[in-house]
Amino acid sequence: MSSQTYSISDLARELDITTRAIRFYEEQGLLSPERRGQERIYSPRDKVSLKLILRGKRIGFSLAECRELIELYDPSSGNQKQLHSMLAKIVERREQLEQQLLDIEQMKLELDTAEERCIQALEQTIKGEESVQ
């Protein structure tokens, strides 16, 4: 692993996020930079963790799931445990999305039915008013 370090502004600029977001992830225990006085010094591991958090957020993982994956980070073993866990979470997330798509399609059908009934009821009331006049 490289001995390069990063400041909070380096990471924010490079990953296109705010320093506030980085501090939030630190408060959540997902990042653990060294301190030099008030200055935070981030390691390559912190950068990898931050990338994993951002990727996880984009695909719908919770912070707890991201934490779990970060804890499995072990480059000495080729990250096999982390990768297997990530694959399992991806499969689970895909299944959740498929179910949400089915739920949305069902809701659309129900909306179509409700809309059609409303239109028919309106037409009936309009016809009723016309026959009274």
mmCIF file of C-alpha atoms in Angstrom:
data_model
loop_
_atom_site.group_PDB
_atom_site.id
_atom_site.type_symbol
_atom_site.label_atom_id
_atom_site.label_comp_id
_atom_site.label_asym_id
_atom_site.label_seq_id
_atom_site.Cartn_x
_atom_site.Cartn_y
_atom_site.Cartn_z
ATOM 1 C CA MET A 1 0.000 0.000 0.000
ATOM 2 C CA SER A 2 1.230 3.475 -0.823
ATOM 3 C CA SER A 3 2.491 5.731 1.942
ATOM 4 C CA GLN A 4 0.778 8.715 0.321
ATOM 5 C CA THR A 5 -1.523 10.685 2.590
ATOM 6 C CA TYR A 6 -4.369 13.075 1.873
ATOM 7 C CA SER A 7 -5.826 16.123 3.497
ATOM 8 C CA ILE A 8 -9.579 16.431 3.871
ATOM 9 C CA SER A 9 -9.647 18.977 1.050
ATOM 10 C CA ASP A 10 -7.585 16.637 -1.198
ATOM 11 C CA LEU A 11 -10.157 13.866 -0.741
ATOM 12 C CA ALA A 12 -13.107 16.215 -1.116
ATOM 13 C CA ARG A 13 -11.729 17.606 -4.372
ATOM 14 C CA GLU A 14 -10.667 14.240 -5.771
ATOM 15 C CA LEU A 15 -13.949 12.460 -4.944
ATOM 16 C CA ASP A 16 -16.188 15.468 -5.598
ATOM 17 C CA ILE A 17 -17.822 15.544 -2.167
ATOM 18 C CA THR A 18 -17.915 18.087 0.625
ATOM 19 C CA THR A 19 -15.545 18.142 3.557
ATOM 20 C CA ARG A 20 -18.672 18.096 5.727
ATOM 21 C CA ALA A 21 -19.644 14.715 4.230
ATOM 22 C CA ILE A 22 -16.166 13.360 4.987
ATOM 23 C CA ARG A 23 -16.403 14.576 8.584
ATOM 24 C CA PHE A 24 -19.839 12.946 8.865
ATOM 25 C CA TYR A 25 -18.437 9.576 7.774
ATOM 26 C CA GLU A 26 -15.630 10.050 10.263
ATOM 27 C CA GLU A 27 -18.158 10.757 13.044
ATOM 28 C CA GLN A 28 -19.969 7.552 12.057
ATOM 29 C CA GLY A 29 -16.746 5.603 12.576
ATOM 30 C CA LEU A 30 -16.331 4.771 8.891
ATOM 31 C CA LEU A 31 -13.072 6.704 8.524
ATOM 32 C CA SER A 32 -10.243 7.071 11.016
ATOM 33 C CA PRO A 33 -7.699 9.658 9.934
ATOM 34 C CA GLU A 34 -4.595 10.417 11.940
ATOM 35 C CA ARG A 35 -4.420 13.821 13.581
ATOM 36 C CA ARG A 36 -1.651 16.351 13.517
ATOM 37 C CA GLY A 37 -2.996 18.981 15.832
ATOM 38 C CA GLN A 38 -6.267 20.042 14.217
ATOM 39 C CA GLU A 39 -5.314 18.652 10.803
ATOM 40 C CA ARG A 40 -6.754 15.350 9.615
ATOM 41 C CA ILE A 41 -4.361 13.096 7.696
ATOM 42 C CA TYR A 42 -6.114 10.440 5.612
ATOM 43 C CA SER A 43 -4.430 7.222 4.504
ATOM 44 C CA PRO A 44 -4.907 5.316 1.251
ATOM 45 C CA ARG A 45 -7.130 2.939 3.272
ATOM 46 C CA ASP A 46 -9.358 5.889 4.235
ATOM 47 C CA LYS A 47 -9.576 6.856 0.571
ATOM 48 C CA VAL A 48 -10.590 3.303 -0.403
ATOM 49 C CA SER A 49 -13.164 3.283 2.404
ATOM 50 C CA LEU A 50 -14.579 6.587 1.228
ATOM 51 C CA LYS A 51 -14.830 5.326 -2.357
ATOM 52 C CA LEU A 52 -16.628 2.225 -1.090
ATOM 53 C CA ILE A 53 -19.069 4.340 0.928
ATOM 54 C CA LEU A 54 -19.849 6.531 -2.086
ATOM 55 C CA ARG A 55 -20.286 3.535 -4.387
ATOM 56 C CA GLY A 56 -22.442 1.822 -1.773
ATOM 57 C CA LYS A 57 -24.654 4.889 -1.432
ATOM 58 C CA ARG A 58 -25.142 5.063 -5.200
ATOM 59 C CA ILE A 59 -26.414 1.483 -5.306
ATOM 60 C CA GLY A 60 -28.592 1.832 -2.234
ATOM 61 C CA PHE A 61 -26.539 0.324 0.579
ATOM 62 C CA SER A 62 -27.104 1.574 4.104
ATOM 63 C CA LEU A 63 -24.251 3.022 6.153
ATOM 64 C CA ALA A 64 -24.347 -0.158 8.260
ATOM 65 C CA GLU A 65 -23.823 -2.250 5.119
ATOM 66 C CA CYS A 66 -20.975 0.016 4.048
ATOM 67 C CA ARG A 67 -19.408 -0.321 7.507
ATOM 68 C CA GLU A 68 -19.642 -4.111 7.233
ATOM 69 C CA LEU A 69 -17.859 -4.058 3.880
ATOM 70 C CA ILE A 70 -15.182 -1.671 5.124
ATOM 71 C CA GLU A 71 -14.476 -3.929 8.090
ATOM 72 C CA LEU A 72 -13.826 -6.795 5.656
ATOM 73 C CA TYR A 73 -11.216 -4.774 3.741
ATOM 74 C CA ASP A 74 -8.037 -6.870 3.715
ATOM 75 C CA PRO A 75 -5.763 -6.321 0.719
ATOM 76 C CA SER A 76 -3.366 -9.010 1.994
ATOM 77 C CA SER A 77 -5.986 -11.666 1.198
ATOM 78 C CA GLY A 78 -7.040 -10.090 -2.084
ATOM 79 C CA ASN A 79 -10.178 -8.818 -0.305
ATOM 80 C CA GLN A 80 -11.939 -12.107 -1.005
ATOM 81 C CA LYS A 81 -14.265 -11.904 2.018
ATOM 82 C CA GLN A 82 -15.155 -8.326 1.150
ATOM 83 C CA LEU A 83 -15.818 -9.195 -2.486
ATOM 84 C CA HIS A 84 -17.989 -12.213 -1.602
ATOM 85 C CA SER A 85 -19.975 -10.089 0.847
ATOM 86 C CA MET A 86 -20.321 -7.313 -1.733
ATOM 87 C CA LEU A 87 -21.617 -9.793 -4.317
ATOM 88 C CA ALA A 88 -24.187 -11.131 -1.856
ATOM 89 C CA LYS A 89 -25.339 -7.592 -1.059
ATOM 90 C CA ILE A 90 -25.585 -6.770 -4.765
ATOM 91 C CA VAL A 91 -27.779 -9.827 -5.364
ATOM 92 C CA GLU A 92 -29.958 -8.868 -2.390
ATOM 93 C CA ARG A 93 -30.247 -5.251 -3.563
ATOM 94 C CA ARG A 94 -31.129 -6.364 -7.098
ATOM 95 C CA GLU A 95 -33.899 -8.597 -5.693
ATOM 96 C CA GLN A 96 -35.248 -5.667 -3.658
ATOM 97 C CA LEU A 97 -35.284 -3.466 -6.754
ATOM 98 C CA GLU A 98 -37.045 -6.146 -8.802
ATOM 99 C CA GLN A 99 -39.723 -6.390 -6.107
ATOM 100 C CA GLN A 100 -40.064 -2.604 -6.047
ATOM 101 C CA LEU A 101 -40.527 -2.616 -9.830
ATOM 102 C CA LEU A 102 -43.289 -5.216 -9.512
ATOM 103 C CA ASP A 103 -44.907 -3.167 -6.742
ATOM 104 C CA ILE A 104 -44.753 -0.026 -8.900
ATOM 105 C CA GLU A 105 -46.317 -1.823 -11.872
ATOM 106 C CA GLN A 106 -49.116 -3.116 -9.635
ATOM 107 C CA MET A 107 -49.699 0.369 -8.235
ATOM 108 C CA LYS A 108 -49.845 1.799 -11.767
ATOM 109 C CA LEU A 109 -52.524 -0.752 -12.682
ATOM 110 C CA GLU A 110 -54.505 0.168 -9.581
ATOM 111 C CA LEU A 111 -54.189 3.859 -10.436
ATOM 112 C CA ASP A 112 -55.386 3.159 -13.986
ATOM 113 C CA THR A 113 -58.421 1.324 -12.610
ATOM 114 C CA ALA A 114 -59.209 4.086 -10.102
ATOM 115 C CA GLU A 115 -58.794 6.738 -12.802
ATOM 116 C CA GLU A 116 -61.120 4.882 -15.176
ATOM 117 C CA ARG A 117 -63.757 4.540 -12.452
ATOM 118 C CA CYS A 118 -63.531 8.250 -11.655
ATOM 119 C CA ILE A 119 -63.892 9.166 -15.319
ATOM 120 C CA GLN A 120 -66.924 6.872 -15.672
ATOM 121 C CA ALA A 121 -68.506 8.308 -12.508
ATOM 122 C CA LEU A 122 -67.924 11.848 -13.771
ATOM 123 C CA GLU A 123 -69.481 10.984 -17.131
ATOM 124 C CA GLN A 124 -72.516 9.546 -15.321
ATOM 125 C CA THR A 125 -72.975 12.681 -13.220
ATOM 126 C CA ILE A 126 -72.595 14.916 -16.276
ATOM 127 C CA LYS A 127 -75.186 12.850 -18.201
ATOM 128 C CA GLY A 128 -77.501 13.027 -15.213
ATOM 129 C CA GLU A 129 -77.221 16.808 -15.052
ATOM 130 C CA GLU A 130 -77.860 17.112 -18.791
ATOM 131 C CA SER A 131 -81.053 15.012 -18.614
ATOM 132 C CA VAL A 132 -82.373 17.179 -15.747
ATOM 133 C CA GLN A 133 -81.973 20.363 -17.785
#
